[in-house]
C-alpha cells in the first residue's frame, strides 16, 4: 500500500470510529430502543392486563408513570422476582436482569425517561387474549364459588370439586394453565386429574371439617396422623392425582411441556378435580376459575410426570418451636424406580418458610445440588425450569432440605409465640418439593418412585 493512502485510510477509520463513539455517548437512552426490549423479555409476562402484577408495562404510556419505581425495583433486584441461588443450576425461565440491563434502565430514568424514536421500537409481543399465557385449545370451566366478605378466623377450609374434562378420547396435553377470576381472594387453585368413578358428583364440594382452636389453628395431630386437610381420604376423590398445575401467590400457573417435546396423557373419561382455597378479603366475590390445555398434535416421545417430595407431617416430627429462627424440618425424600430427567422444581412452604434445597443422591453416593432457594418468599412461589434436564438413573434419591424461621425477625411471621404444626392454612406450615420429570412415554406415574420410610412422596401422570 502506498504510504499516503495508508495514512488517509487510517485517519478515516479513526475519525469514523471516534465520531461514531462520540455520537453514541451523546445519544440518550430511550424507551423504544433500550428499555422496551427488556420489558418484553423480562417483565410483560406478569405486567400486562389480566396477569398477577398491578400495572401493565406494555407501552410507553403504561410504563412512564412508573419510571422511578421501575428503577428502584430493578437496582435492588426485587424485580423481576427470582429467588434461586445463582451458583446452583441454570434455569431457562430465569428472568433476572444482567447488570448491563439494570444500568440501561437506570440511565433511561436518570436521563428523563424519554420515549425516543418510533422507528427504534421493536414489534409488540403477540400475547394471547383473555389473560392466558398460552392460548389454549381446550378450556374446562371450574366451579363458581361465592367467597364471603369475611369468615370466622378468616378460615374457609380447602375443598375440592370434580368437573368433567370434556375430553372424550385419550388426549396428550402439552400444557396446562389455571386462571382464577378473583386472584385477590385466591390462596391456591390446583387442578388434579382423576379417572371417573361412580361415586363422584360433579360440582359438589368435598371437604373435611378440621378441628381448630379459637385462633383458627388446626389442633396438633398425633404421631402417625397426617394433616386433617389431606383430602385424599374422601372416597369419591380417592384416585385424584397430585396437583398438575397450581395458581399460587406469585406463581404463574402455566405448566408447559412443549419446549421439552413432552406431554401428559389424559385418558378418555378423566375428570378434572379443582382444589380450591380462598381467603376472604372484605368484599364478597364470585370466583370462576378456568383451566386451559394445549393439545399435542402427535404422540410425544416422553411423558411428563409430577412428583411431590415430602417429609413426615405428624406433630411429633413436624413441630416448629416458638421463636426458633432456623428450624430444620425432617427431610423429604423420594427414591426413583425409573430412569428420569428432572426438568422443573418448585418449593412450597408458608409464611415461616426460610429456605429449601433440592438435591439428588445417585446410586454411587454422589450428591448433586439441583436448586437452592436461600431466601424463600411465600409471596413469590416460583417454578424453576432447568435449562438442561438432569438425567437421574433408577435407584437415585431426590432429597429436600427445608428450614423455617418462627422468630420475631421473620417479618412475615404472624405469631412467633406459637409452636407451628403442619397444616393447610398460611399460619400453619407445609414443606413440599414439587418436581417435574420426563420419563419414557410407556412409564406410568405410579411406577416412577418407591416410597421411602419416614418420608412421603406421591407421583401422578
Ligand atoms: C413473575 C411475575 C413478575 C415479573 C416477571 C415482573 N413483575 Fe413486577 N410485579 C409483579 C407483582 C405481582 C407485583 C406487585 C407485588 C409487589 O409489588 O411485590 C409487581 C410489582 C412491581 C413494581 C412495583 C409497583 C408498585 O405498586 O409500586 C414495579 C415497579 C415492577 N413490578 C416492575 C417490574 C419490572 C421492571 C419487571 C421486569 C424487569 C418486572 N416487574 C417483572 C410481578 C412481576
GROMACS .gro file of C-alpha atoms and ligand atoms in nm:
model
  504
    1UNK     CA    1   0.000   0.000   0.000
    2UNK     CA    2   0.126   0.350  -0.086
    3UNK     CA    3   0.224   0.546   0.222
    4UNK     CA    4  -0.012   0.845   0.180
    5UNK     CA    5  -0.311   0.632   0.103
    6UNK     CA    6  -0.241   0.424   0.410
    7UNK     CA    7  -0.238   0.736   0.631
    8UNK     CA    8  -0.562   0.855   0.472
    9UNK     CA    9  -0.735   0.524   0.523
   10UNK     CA   10  -0.614   0.506   0.877
   11UNK     CA   11  -0.730   0.858   0.965
   12UNK     CA   12  -1.070   0.795   0.807
   13UNK     CA   13  -1.105   0.482   1.011
   14UNK     CA   14  -1.004   0.668   1.326
   15UNK     CA   15  -1.241   0.957   1.261
   16UNK     CA   16  -1.530   0.723   1.179
   17UNK     CA   17  -1.463   0.524   1.487
   18UNK     CA   18  -1.429   0.816   1.727
   19UNK     CA   19  -1.709   1.009   1.555
   20UNK     CA   20  -1.937   0.709   1.598
   21UNK     CA   21  -1.825   0.673   1.956
   22UNK     CA   22  -1.891   1.036   2.042
   23UNK     CA   23  -2.235   1.027   1.885
   24UNK     CA   24  -2.311   0.704   2.078
   25UNK     CA   25  -2.218   0.862   2.409
   26UNK     CA   26  -2.433   1.165   2.340
   27UNK     CA   27  -2.729   0.960   2.222
   28UNK     CA   28  -2.981   0.932   2.504
   29UNK     CA   29  -3.107   0.604   2.637
   30UNK     CA   30  -3.466   0.570   2.519
   31UNK     CA   31  -3.770   0.361   2.594
   32UNK     CA   32  -3.817   0.240   2.238
   33UNK     CA   33  -3.456   0.148   2.169
   34UNK     CA   34  -3.324   0.031   2.507
   35UNK     CA   35  -3.597  -0.031   2.763
   36UNK     CA   36  -3.894  -0.185   2.582
   37UNK     CA   37  -3.696  -0.491   2.465
   38UNK     CA   38  -3.604  -0.561   2.829
   39UNK     CA   39  -3.964  -0.517   2.946
   40UNK     CA   40  -4.082  -0.752   2.672
   41UNK     CA   41  -3.835  -1.023   2.769
   42UNK     CA   42  -3.837  -0.992   3.146
   43UNK     CA   43  -4.150  -0.814   3.269
   44UNK     CA   44  -4.453  -0.834   3.042
   45UNK     CA   45  -4.533  -1.198   3.121
   46UNK     CA   46  -4.669  -1.059   3.450
   47UNK     CA   47  -4.707  -0.689   3.374
   48UNK     CA   48  -4.996  -0.686   3.129
   49UNK     CA   49  -5.373  -0.686   3.166
   50UNK     CA   50  -5.517  -0.998   3.332
   51UNK     CA   51  -5.187  -1.104   3.492
   52UNK     CA   52  -5.069  -1.100   3.851
   53UNK     CA   53  -4.883  -0.767   3.850
   54UNK     CA   54  -5.067  -0.447   3.945
   55UNK     CA   55  -4.982  -0.245   3.632
   56UNK     CA   56  -4.917  -0.302   3.265
   57UNK     CA   57  -4.575  -0.236   3.112
   58UNK     CA   58  -4.676  -0.296   2.751
   59UNK     CA   59  -4.632   0.058   2.623
   60UNK     CA   60  -4.451   0.383   2.691
   61UNK     CA   61  -4.777   0.536   2.817
   62UNK     CA   62  -4.816   0.247   3.062
   63UNK     CA   63  -4.458   0.248   3.184
   64UNK     CA   64  -4.369   0.618   3.201
   65UNK     CA   65  -4.558   0.694   3.527
   66UNK     CA   66  -4.373   0.402   3.691
   67UNK     CA   67  -4.025   0.502   3.575
   68UNK     CA   68  -3.887   0.585   3.922
   69UNK     CA   69  -4.042   0.274   4.080
   70UNK     CA   70  -3.906   0.060   3.796
   71UNK     CA   71  -3.553   0.190   3.852
   72UNK     CA   72  -3.579   0.133   4.227
   73UNK     CA   73  -3.716  -0.223   4.189
   74UNK     CA   74  -3.458  -0.330   3.933
   75UNK     CA   75  -3.149  -0.187   4.100
   76UNK     CA   76  -3.247  -0.357   4.427
   77UNK     CA   77  -3.319  -0.675   4.225
   78UNK     CA   78  -3.669  -0.700   4.369
   79UNK     CA   79  -3.798  -0.718   4.013
   80UNK     CA   80  -3.817  -0.946   3.832
   81UNK     CA   81  -3.872  -1.181   4.126
   82UNK     CA   82  -3.617  -1.462   4.125
   83UNK     CA   83  -3.507  -1.640   4.440
   84UNK     CA   84  -3.266  -1.908   4.322
   85UNK     CA   85  -2.904  -1.912   4.440
   86UNK     CA   86  -2.722  -1.818   4.116
   87UNK     CA   87  -2.433  -2.056   4.190
   88UNK     CA   88  -2.656  -2.365   4.173
   89UNK     CA   89  -2.805  -2.478   3.841
   90UNK     CA   90  -2.909  -2.286   3.530
   91UNK     CA   91  -3.274  -2.217   3.463
   92UNK     CA   92  -3.433  -2.136   3.130
   93UNK     CA   93  -3.706  -1.918   3.284
   94UNK     CA   94  -3.455  -1.713   3.486
   95UNK     CA   95  -3.589  -1.365   3.423
   96UNK     CA   96  -3.332  -1.187   3.642
   97UNK     CA   97  -3.160  -0.898   3.469
   98UNK     CA   98  -2.797  -0.869   3.358
   99UNK     CA   99  -2.609  -0.582   3.523
  100UNK     CA  100  -2.593  -0.414   3.181
  101UNK     CA  101  -2.972  -0.420   3.153
  102UNK     CA  102  -3.013  -0.274   3.501
  103UNK     CA  103  -2.768   0.004   3.407
  104UNK     CA  104  -2.965   0.080   3.090
  105UNK     CA  105  -3.293   0.110   3.281
  106UNK     CA  106  -3.129   0.334   3.544
  107UNK     CA  107  -2.974   0.554   3.272
  108UNK     CA  108  -3.311   0.583   3.096
  109UNK     CA  109  -3.478   0.706   3.415
  110UNK     CA  110  -3.190   0.939   3.507
  111UNK     CA  111  -3.200   1.096   3.160
  112UNK     CA  112  -3.570   1.184   3.191
  113UNK     CA  113  -3.739   0.858   3.082
  114UNK     CA  114  -3.784   0.968   2.723
  115UNK     CA  115  -3.970   0.770   2.460
  116UNK     CA  116  -3.727   0.806   2.169
  117UNK     CA  117  -3.775   0.741   1.803
  118UNK     CA  118  -4.073   0.531   1.693
  119UNK     CA  119  -3.857   0.353   1.434
  120UNK     CA  120  -3.645   0.204   1.713
  121UNK     CA  121  -3.947   0.038   1.870
  122UNK     CA  122  -3.946  -0.343   1.848
  123UNK     CA  123  -4.258  -0.521   1.725
  124UNK     CA  124  -4.513  -0.570   2.002
  125UNK     CA  125  -4.520  -0.916   2.153
  126UNK     CA  126  -4.832  -1.105   2.048
  127UNK     CA  127  -4.958  -1.205   2.395
  128UNK     CA  128  -5.266  -1.431   2.387
  129UNK     CA  129  -5.611  -1.284   2.452
  130UNK     CA  130  -5.806  -1.324   2.774
  131UNK     CA  131  -5.511  -1.312   3.011
  132UNK     CA  132  -5.377  -1.654   2.909
  133UNK     CA  133  -5.006  -1.704   2.878
  134UNK     CA  134  -5.058  -1.970   2.616
  135UNK     CA  135  -5.372  -1.972   2.402
  136UNK     CA  136  -5.545  -2.298   2.500
  137UNK     CA  137  -5.700  -2.547   2.255
  138UNK     CA  138  -5.941  -2.678   2.520
  139UNK     CA  139  -6.088  -2.498   2.821
  140UNK     CA  140  -6.255  -2.661   3.122
  141UNK     CA  141  -6.471  -2.441   3.342
  142UNK     CA  142  -6.426  -2.482   3.715
  143UNK     CA  143  -6.700  -2.439   3.976
  144UNK     CA  144  -6.844  -2.100   4.064
  145UNK     CA  145  -6.772  -2.017   4.424
  146UNK     CA  146  -6.917  -1.732   4.624
  147UNK     CA  147  -6.641  -1.617   4.858
  148UNK     CA  148  -6.790  -1.424   5.153
  149UNK     CA  149  -6.653  -1.091   5.270
  150UNK     CA  150  -6.537  -1.249   5.596
  151UNK     CA  151  -6.529  -1.577   5.787
  152UNK     CA  152  -6.453  -1.688   6.143
  153UNK     CA  153  -6.076  -1.651   6.190
  154UNK     CA  154  -6.072  -1.589   5.815
  155UNK     CA  155  -6.081  -1.965   5.761
  156UNK     CA  156  -6.256  -2.123   5.468
  157UNK     CA  157  -6.142  -2.484   5.464
  158UNK     CA  158  -5.995  -2.614   5.140
  159UNK     CA  159  -6.241  -2.801   4.928
  160UNK     CA  160  -6.234  -2.995   4.608
  161UNK     CA  161  -6.483  -3.006   4.324
  162UNK     CA  162  -6.483  -3.250   4.032
  163UNK     CA  163  -6.580  -3.138   3.684
  164UNK     CA  164  -6.593  -3.335   3.358
  165UNK     CA  165  -6.287  -3.281   3.138
  166UNK     CA  166  -6.490  -3.273   2.819
  167UNK     CA  167  -6.221  -3.488   2.654
  168UNK     CA  168  -6.395  -3.791   2.510
  169UNK     CA  169  -6.086  -3.968   2.379
  170UNK     CA  170  -5.733  -4.027   2.511
  171UNK     CA  171  -5.557  -3.693   2.472
  172UNK     CA  172  -5.193  -3.593   2.507
  173UNK     CA  173  -5.190  -3.241   2.651
  174UNK     CA  174  -4.879  -3.030   2.606
  175UNK     CA  175  -4.954  -2.750   2.852
  176UNK     CA  176  -5.188  -2.680   3.144
  177UNK     CA  177  -5.271  -2.335   3.277
  178UNK     CA  178  -5.505  -2.237   3.561
  179UNK     CA  179  -5.672  -1.898   3.570
  180UNK     CA  180  -5.872  -1.768   3.867
  181UNK     CA  181  -6.114  -1.485   3.803
  182UNK     CA  182  -6.064  -1.338   4.153
  183UNK     CA  183  -5.692  -1.356   4.236
  184UNK     CA  184  -5.732  -1.127   4.540
  185UNK     CA  185  -5.913  -1.398   4.738
  186UNK     CA  186  -5.732  -1.696   4.586
  187UNK     CA  187  -5.479  -1.864   4.810
  188UNK     CA  188  -5.446  -2.155   4.574
  189UNK     CA  189  -5.623  -2.331   4.293
  190UNK     CA  190  -5.472  -2.659   4.185
  191UNK     CA  191  -5.604  -2.898   3.926
  192UNK     CA  192  -5.579  -3.275   3.955
  193UNK     CA  193  -5.666  -3.550   3.713
  194UNK     CA  194  -5.885  -3.839   3.819
  195UNK     CA  195  -6.032  -4.139   3.638
  196UNK     CA  196  -6.410  -4.104   3.657
  197UNK     CA  197  -6.578  -4.312   3.924
  198UNK     CA  198  -6.941  -4.370   4.009
  199UNK     CA  199  -6.929  -4.202   4.350
  200UNK     CA  200  -6.827  -3.860   4.228
  201UNK     CA  201  -7.087  -3.586   4.184
  202UNK     CA  202  -6.988  -3.301   3.956
  203UNK     CA  203  -6.998  -2.957   4.111
  204UNK     CA  204  -7.030  -3.088   4.467
  205UNK     CA  205  -6.791  -2.959   4.732
  206UNK     CA  206  -6.586  -3.225   4.907
  207UNK     CA  207  -6.414  -3.111   5.221
  208UNK     CA  208  -6.314  -3.210   5.572
  209UNK     CA  209  -6.425  -3.047   5.892
  210UNK     CA  210  -6.097  -2.954   6.056
  211UNK     CA  211  -6.083  -2.922   6.432
  212UNK     CA  212  -5.933  -2.582   6.512
  213UNK     CA  213  -5.869  -2.387   6.827
  214UNK     CA  214  -6.020  -2.042   6.884
  215UNK     CA  215  -5.743  -1.876   6.684
  216UNK     CA  216  -5.813  -2.093   6.381
  217UNK     CA  217  -5.511  -2.316   6.429
  218UNK     CA  218  -5.559  -2.681   6.346
  219UNK     CA  219  -5.515  -2.880   6.666
  220UNK     CA  220  -5.196  -3.085   6.660
  221UNK     CA  221  -5.227  -3.436   6.540
  222UNK     CA  222  -5.090  -3.747   6.698
  223UNK     CA  223  -4.783  -3.924   6.572
  224UNK     CA  224  -4.857  -4.105   6.251
  225UNK     CA  225  -5.166  -3.900   6.166
  226UNK     CA  226  -5.143  -3.680   5.860
  227UNK     CA  227  -5.299  -3.338   5.819
  228UNK     CA  228  -5.676  -3.338   5.856
  229UNK     CA  229  -5.686  -3.147   5.536
  230UNK     CA  230  -5.528  -3.430   5.347
  231UNK     CA  231  -5.835  -3.467   5.136
  232UNK     CA  232  -5.731  -3.780   4.951
  233UNK     CA  233  -5.919  -3.975   5.215
  234UNK     CA  234  -6.260  -3.884   5.066
  235UNK     CA  235  -6.386  -4.192   4.883
  236UNK     CA  236  -6.520  -4.013   4.577
  237UNK     CA  237  -6.184  -3.843   4.516
  238UNK     CA  238  -5.964  -4.135   4.614
  239UNK     CA  239  -5.786  -4.152   4.279
  240UNK     CA  240  -5.714  -3.783   4.227
  241UNK     CA  241  -5.357  -3.718   4.117
  242UNK     CA  242  -5.120  -3.470   4.277
  243UNK     CA  243  -5.164  -3.109   4.163
  244UNK     CA  244  -5.080  -3.091   3.793
  245UNK     CA  245  -5.082  -2.714   3.777
  246UNK     CA  246  -5.146  -2.464   4.053
  247UNK     CA  247  -5.220  -2.099   4.079
  248UNK     CA  248  -5.039  -1.976   4.391
  249UNK     CA  249  -4.926  -1.630   4.503
  250UNK     CA  250  -4.651  -1.517   4.267
  251UNK     CA  251  -4.651  -1.838   4.070
  252UNK     CA  252  -4.784  -1.827   3.721
  253UNK     CA  253  -4.966  -2.150   3.684
  254UNK     CA  254  -4.856  -2.244   3.334
  255UNK     CA  255  -4.702  -2.589   3.307
  256UNK     CA  256  -4.562  -2.601   2.957
  257UNK     CA  257  -4.424  -2.933   2.834
  258UNK     CA  258  -4.392  -2.823   2.471
  259UNK     CA  259  -4.030  -2.699   2.480
  260UNK     CA  260  -3.928  -3.043   2.609
  261UNK     CA  261  -4.118  -3.233   2.343
  262UNK     CA  262  -4.320  -3.394   2.622
  263UNK     CA  263  -4.688  -3.424   2.704
  264UNK     CA  264  -4.918  -3.567   2.961
  265UNK     CA  265  -5.179  -3.829   2.877
  266UNK     CA  266  -5.536  -3.757   2.981
  267UNK     CA  267  -5.727  -4.080   2.923
  268UNK     CA  268  -6.085  -4.058   2.797
  269UNK     CA  269  -6.327  -4.023   3.087
  270UNK     CA  270  -6.084  -3.840   3.312
  271UNK     CA  271  -6.236  -3.584   3.546
  272UNK     CA  272  -6.068  -3.261   3.647
  273UNK     CA  273  -6.063  -3.207   4.022
  274UNK     CA  274  -6.024  -2.846   4.135
  275UNK     CA  275  -5.866  -2.796   4.476
  276UNK     CA  276  -5.969  -2.453   4.599
  277UNK     CA  277  -5.853  -2.246   4.890
  278UNK     CA  278  -5.995  -1.899   4.935
  279UNK     CA  279  -5.917  -1.632   5.192
  280UNK     CA  280  -6.187  -1.367   5.240
  281UNK     CA  281  -6.065  -1.012   5.197
  282UNK     CA  282  -6.351  -0.785   5.293
  283UNK     CA  283  -6.566  -0.800   4.983
  284UNK     CA  284  -6.795  -1.075   4.862
  285UNK     CA  285  -6.693  -1.202   4.519
  286UNK     CA  286  -6.772  -1.495   4.292
  287UNK     CA  287  -6.471  -1.681   4.156
  288UNK     CA  288  -6.500  -1.865   3.825
  289UNK     CA  289  -6.168  -2.035   3.759
  290UNK     CA  290  -6.086  -2.198   3.427
  291UNK     CA  291  -5.816  -2.437   3.318
  292UNK     CA  292  -5.676  -2.432   2.966
  293UNK     CA  293  -5.494  -2.711   2.781
  294UNK     CA  294  -5.297  -2.718   2.460
  295UNK     CA  295  -5.324  -3.048   2.279
  296UNK     CA  296  -5.020  -3.220   2.128
  297UNK     CA  297  -5.050  -3.274   1.752
  298UNK     CA  298  -4.884  -3.613   1.778
  299UNK     CA  299  -4.792  -3.863   2.045
  300UNK     CA  300  -4.478  -3.736   2.220
  301UNK     CA  301  -4.165  -3.939   2.289
  302UNK     CA  302  -4.175  -3.861   2.655
  303UNK     CA  303  -4.429  -3.830   2.928
  304UNK     CA  304  -4.427  -3.552   3.187
  305UNK     CA  305  -4.479  -3.672   3.541
  306UNK     CA  306  -4.524  -3.461   3.856
  307UNK     CA  307  -4.383  -3.571   4.187
  308UNK     CA  308  -4.429  -3.414   4.529
  309UNK     CA  309  -4.148  -3.482   4.773
  310UNK     CA  310  -4.247  -3.450   5.136
  311UNK     CA  311  -4.118  -3.538   5.477
  312UNK     CA  312  -4.320  -3.657   5.777
  313UNK     CA  313  -4.612  -3.432   5.868
  314UNK     CA  314  -4.718  -3.564   6.206
  315UNK     CA  315  -4.699  -3.349   6.519
  316UNK     CA  316  -4.411  -3.543   6.670
  317UNK     CA  317  -4.181  -3.496   6.373
  318UNK     CA  318  -4.308  -3.165   6.245
  319UNK     CA  319  -4.343  -2.900   6.518
  320UNK     CA  320  -4.159  -2.570   6.482
  321UNK     CA  321  -4.082  -2.437   6.832
  322UNK     CA  322  -4.196  -2.085   6.917
  323UNK     CA  323  -3.926  -1.827   6.850
  324UNK     CA  324  -3.694  -2.074   6.671
  325UNK     CA  325  -3.510  -1.890   6.392
  326UNK     CA  326  -3.354  -2.176   6.199
  327UNK     CA  327  -3.558  -2.494   6.242
  328UNK     CA  328  -3.463  -2.779   6.014
  329UNK     CA  329  -3.758  -2.987   5.901
  330UNK     CA  330  -3.717  -3.362   5.868
  331UNK     CA  331  -3.604  -3.401   5.509
  332UNK     CA  332  -3.832  -3.500   5.224
  333UNK     CA  333  -3.725  -3.798   5.021
  334UNK     CA  334  -3.830  -3.999   4.716
  335UNK     CA  335  -3.642  -4.296   4.576
  336UNK     CA  336  -3.670  -4.327   4.198
  337UNK     CA  337  -3.767  -4.658   4.049
  338UNK     CA  338  -3.709  -4.547   3.688
  339UNK     CA  339  -3.457  -4.351   3.486
  340UNK     CA  340  -3.591  -3.995   3.473
  341UNK     CA  341  -3.492  -3.650   3.356
  342UNK     CA  342  -3.563  -3.377   3.609
  343UNK     CA  343  -3.684  -3.061   3.433
  344UNK     CA  344  -3.873  -2.843   3.683
  345UNK     CA  345  -3.860  -2.772   4.057
  346UNK     CA  346  -4.065  -2.558   4.294
  347UNK     CA  347  -4.052  -2.529   4.673
  348UNK     CA  348  -4.375  -2.476   4.866
  349UNK     CA  349  -4.386  -2.357   5.225
  350UNK     CA  350  -4.588  -2.092   5.407
  351UNK     CA  351  -4.502  -1.774   5.597
  352UNK     CA  352  -4.228  -1.927   5.814
  353UNK     CA  353  -4.060  -2.098   5.519
  354UNK     CA  354  -3.698  -1.981   5.502
  355UNK     CA  355  -3.505  -2.192   5.254
  356UNK     CA  356  -3.524  -2.512   5.055
  357UNK     CA  357  -3.252  -2.711   4.885
  358UNK     CA  358  -3.326  -2.982   4.627
  359UNK     CA  359  -3.059  -3.248   4.581
  360UNK     CA  360  -3.019  -3.577   4.410
  361UNK     CA  361  -2.815  -3.861   4.557
  362UNK     CA  362  -2.701  -4.103   4.287
  363UNK     CA  363  -2.678  -4.478   4.348
  364UNK     CA  364  -2.297  -4.444   4.382
  365UNK     CA  365  -2.345  -4.194   4.668
  366UNK     CA  366  -2.254  -3.885   4.468
  367UNK     CA  367  -2.465  -3.583   4.567
  368UNK     CA  368  -2.569  -3.301   4.334
  369UNK     CA  369  -2.748  -2.978   4.418
  370UNK     CA  370  -3.034  -2.911   4.177
  371UNK     CA  371  -3.187  -2.591   4.315
  372UNK     CA  372  -3.123  -2.381   4.620
  373UNK     CA  373  -3.371  -2.115   4.729
  374UNK     CA  374  -3.187  -1.949   5.016
  375UNK     CA  375  -3.447  -1.681   5.086
  376UNK     CA  376  -3.784  -1.838   5.025
  377UNK     CA  377  -4.067  -1.589   4.996
  378UNK     CA  378  -4.429  -1.706   5.025
  379UNK     CA  379  -4.535  -1.419   4.800
  380UNK     CA  380  -4.318  -1.548   4.516
  381UNK     CA  381  -4.375  -1.917   4.476
  382UNK     CA  382  -4.182  -1.953   4.159
  383UNK     CA  383  -4.125  -2.261   3.945
  384UNK     CA  384  -3.770  -2.316   3.821
  385UNK     CA  385  -3.722  -2.473   3.475
  386UNK     CA  386  -3.386  -2.644   3.447
  387UNK     CA  387  -3.204  -2.519   3.137
  388UNK     CA  388  -3.068  -2.869   3.076
  389UNK     CA  389  -3.265  -3.167   3.207
  390UNK     CA  390  -3.076  -3.358   3.476
  391UNK     CA  391  -3.064  -3.728   3.390
  392UNK     CA  392  -3.112  -3.934   3.703
  393UNK     CA  393  -3.091  -4.314   3.696
  394UNK     CA  394  -3.315  -4.560   3.875
  395UNK     CA  395  -3.216  -4.605   4.238
  396UNK     CA  396  -3.132  -4.237   4.293
  397UNK     CA  397  -3.298  -4.033   4.564
  398UNK     CA  398  -3.441  -3.684   4.547
  399UNK     CA  399  -3.396  -3.507   4.880
  400UNK     CA  400  -3.538  -3.176   5.000
  401UNK     CA  401  -3.394  -2.989   5.298
  402UNK     CA  402  -3.605  -2.705   5.435
  403UNK     CA  403  -3.553  -2.453   5.714
  404UNK     CA  404  -3.816  -2.243   5.889
  405UNK     CA  405  -3.795  -1.913   6.078
  406UNK     CA  406  -4.051  -1.888   6.358
  407UNK     CA  407  -3.877  -1.594   6.527
  408UNK     CA  408  -3.972  -1.227   6.559
  409UNK     CA  409  -3.707  -1.146   6.298
  410UNK     CA  410  -3.922  -1.300   6.027
  411UNK     CA  411  -4.133  -1.004   5.919
  412UNK     CA  412  -4.398  -1.236   5.771
  413UNK     CA  413  -4.438  -1.435   6.094
  414UNK     CA  414  -4.799  -1.390   6.212
  415UNK     CA  415  -4.721  -1.514   6.566
  416UNK     CA  416  -4.370  -1.606   6.688
  417UNK     CA  417  -4.510  -1.725   7.022
  418UNK     CA  418  -4.675  -2.035   6.877
  419UNK     CA  419  -4.544  -2.381   6.809
  420UNK     CA  420  -4.633  -2.437   6.446
  421UNK     CA  421  -4.759  -2.767   6.306
  422UNK     CA  422  -4.824  -2.898   5.960
  423UNK     CA  423  -5.149  -2.773   5.807
  424UNK     CA  424  -5.310  -2.612   5.508
  425UNK     CA  425  -5.366  -2.256   5.633
  426UNK     CA  426  -5.099  -1.992   5.583
  427UNK     CA  427  -5.044  -1.962   5.959
  428UNK     CA  428  -4.970  -2.334   5.969
  429UNK     CA  429  -4.680  -2.480   5.776
  430UNK     CA  430  -4.611  -2.705   5.483
  431UNK     CA  431  -4.297  -2.836   5.326
  432UNK     CA  432  -4.341  -2.974   4.976
  433UNK     CA  433  -4.092  -3.003   4.696
  434UNK     CA  434  -4.268  -3.015   4.359
  435UNK     CA  435  -4.064  -3.191   4.091
  436UNK     CA  436  -4.144  -3.217   3.718
  437UNK     CA  437  -3.976  -3.503   3.531
  438UNK     CA  438  -3.974  -3.667   3.193
  439UNK     CA  439  -3.999  -4.042   3.158
  440UNK     CA  440  -4.042  -4.272   2.863
  441UNK     CA  441  -4.399  -4.242   2.740
  442UNK     CA  442  -4.473  -4.603   2.835
  443UNK     CA  443  -4.383  -4.549   3.200
  444UNK     CA  444  -4.679  -4.473   3.425
  445UNK     CA  445  -4.655  -4.225   3.712
  446UNK     CA  446  -4.718  -4.495   3.970
  447UNK     CA  447  -4.402  -4.672   3.854
  448UNK     CA  448  -4.171  -4.375   3.898
  449UNK     CA  449  -4.079  -4.387   4.263
  450UNK     CA  450  -4.080  -4.606   4.569
  451UNK     CA  451  -4.196  -4.458   4.893
  452UNK     CA  452  -3.917  -4.412   5.144
  453UNK     CA  453  -3.952  -4.489   5.512
  454UNK     CA  454  -4.012  -4.176   5.724
  455UNK     CA  455  -4.087  -3.968   5.419
  456UNK     CA  456  -4.364  -3.920   5.175
  457UNK     CA  457  -4.381  -3.876   4.803
  458UNK     CA  458  -4.658  -3.901   4.554
  459UNK     CA  459  -4.644  -3.903   4.176
  460UNK     CA  460  -4.906  -3.854   3.915
  461UNK     CA  461  -4.947  -3.889   3.541
  462LIG     C1  462  -4.340  -1.317   3.796
  462LIG     C2  463  -4.418  -1.201   3.767
  462LIG     C3  464  -4.347  -1.066   3.754
  462LIG     C4  465  -4.240  -1.033   3.674
  462LIG     C5  466  -4.167  -1.122   3.577
  462LIG     C6  467  -4.214  -0.893   3.699
  462LIG     N1  468  -4.302  -0.844   3.791
  462LIG    FE1  469  -4.303  -0.656   3.868
  462LIG     N2  470  -4.453  -0.708   3.996
  462LIG     C7  471  -4.519  -0.828   3.997
  462LIG     C8  472  -4.621  -0.825   4.101
  462LIG     C9  473  -4.718  -0.939   4.134
  462LIG    C10  474  -4.612  -0.700   4.163
  462LIG    C11  475  -4.696  -0.650   4.283
  462LIG    C12  476  -4.646  -0.705   4.413
  462LIG    C13  477  -4.522  -0.643   4.458
  462LIG     O1  478  -4.504  -0.520   4.442
  462LIG     O2  479  -4.438  -0.715   4.513
  462LIG    C14  480  -4.504  -0.629   4.096
  462LIG    C15  481  -4.464  -0.501   4.129
  462LIG    C16  482  -4.375  -0.424   4.053
  462LIG    C17  483  -4.344  -0.287   4.080
  462LIG    C18  484  -4.398  -0.202   4.195
  462LIG    C19  485  -4.533  -0.149   4.165
  462LIG    C20  486  -4.583  -0.064   4.279
  462LIG     O3  487  -4.701  -0.076   4.312
  462LIG     O4  488  -4.503   0.011   4.337
  462LIG    C21  489  -4.258  -0.245   3.982
  462LIG    C22  490  -4.200  -0.107   3.962
  462LIG    C23  491  -4.234  -0.360   3.896
  462LIG     N3  492  -4.307  -0.466   3.943
  462LIG    C24  493  -4.150  -0.360   3.786
  462LIG    C25  494  -4.113  -0.474   3.716
  462LIG    C26  495  -4.015  -0.475   3.611
  462LIG    C27  496  -3.943  -0.352   3.558
  462LIG    C28  497  -4.002  -0.605   3.571
  462LIG    C29  498  -3.908  -0.660   3.468
  462LIG    C30  499  -3.773  -0.614   3.468
  462LIG    C31  500  -4.095  -0.684   3.649
  462LIG     N4  501  -4.159  -0.602   3.737
  462LIG    C32  502  -4.113  -0.821   3.636
  462LIG    C33  503  -4.493  -0.937   3.914
  462LIG    C34  504  -4.385  -0.946   3.827
   0.00000   0.00000   0.00000
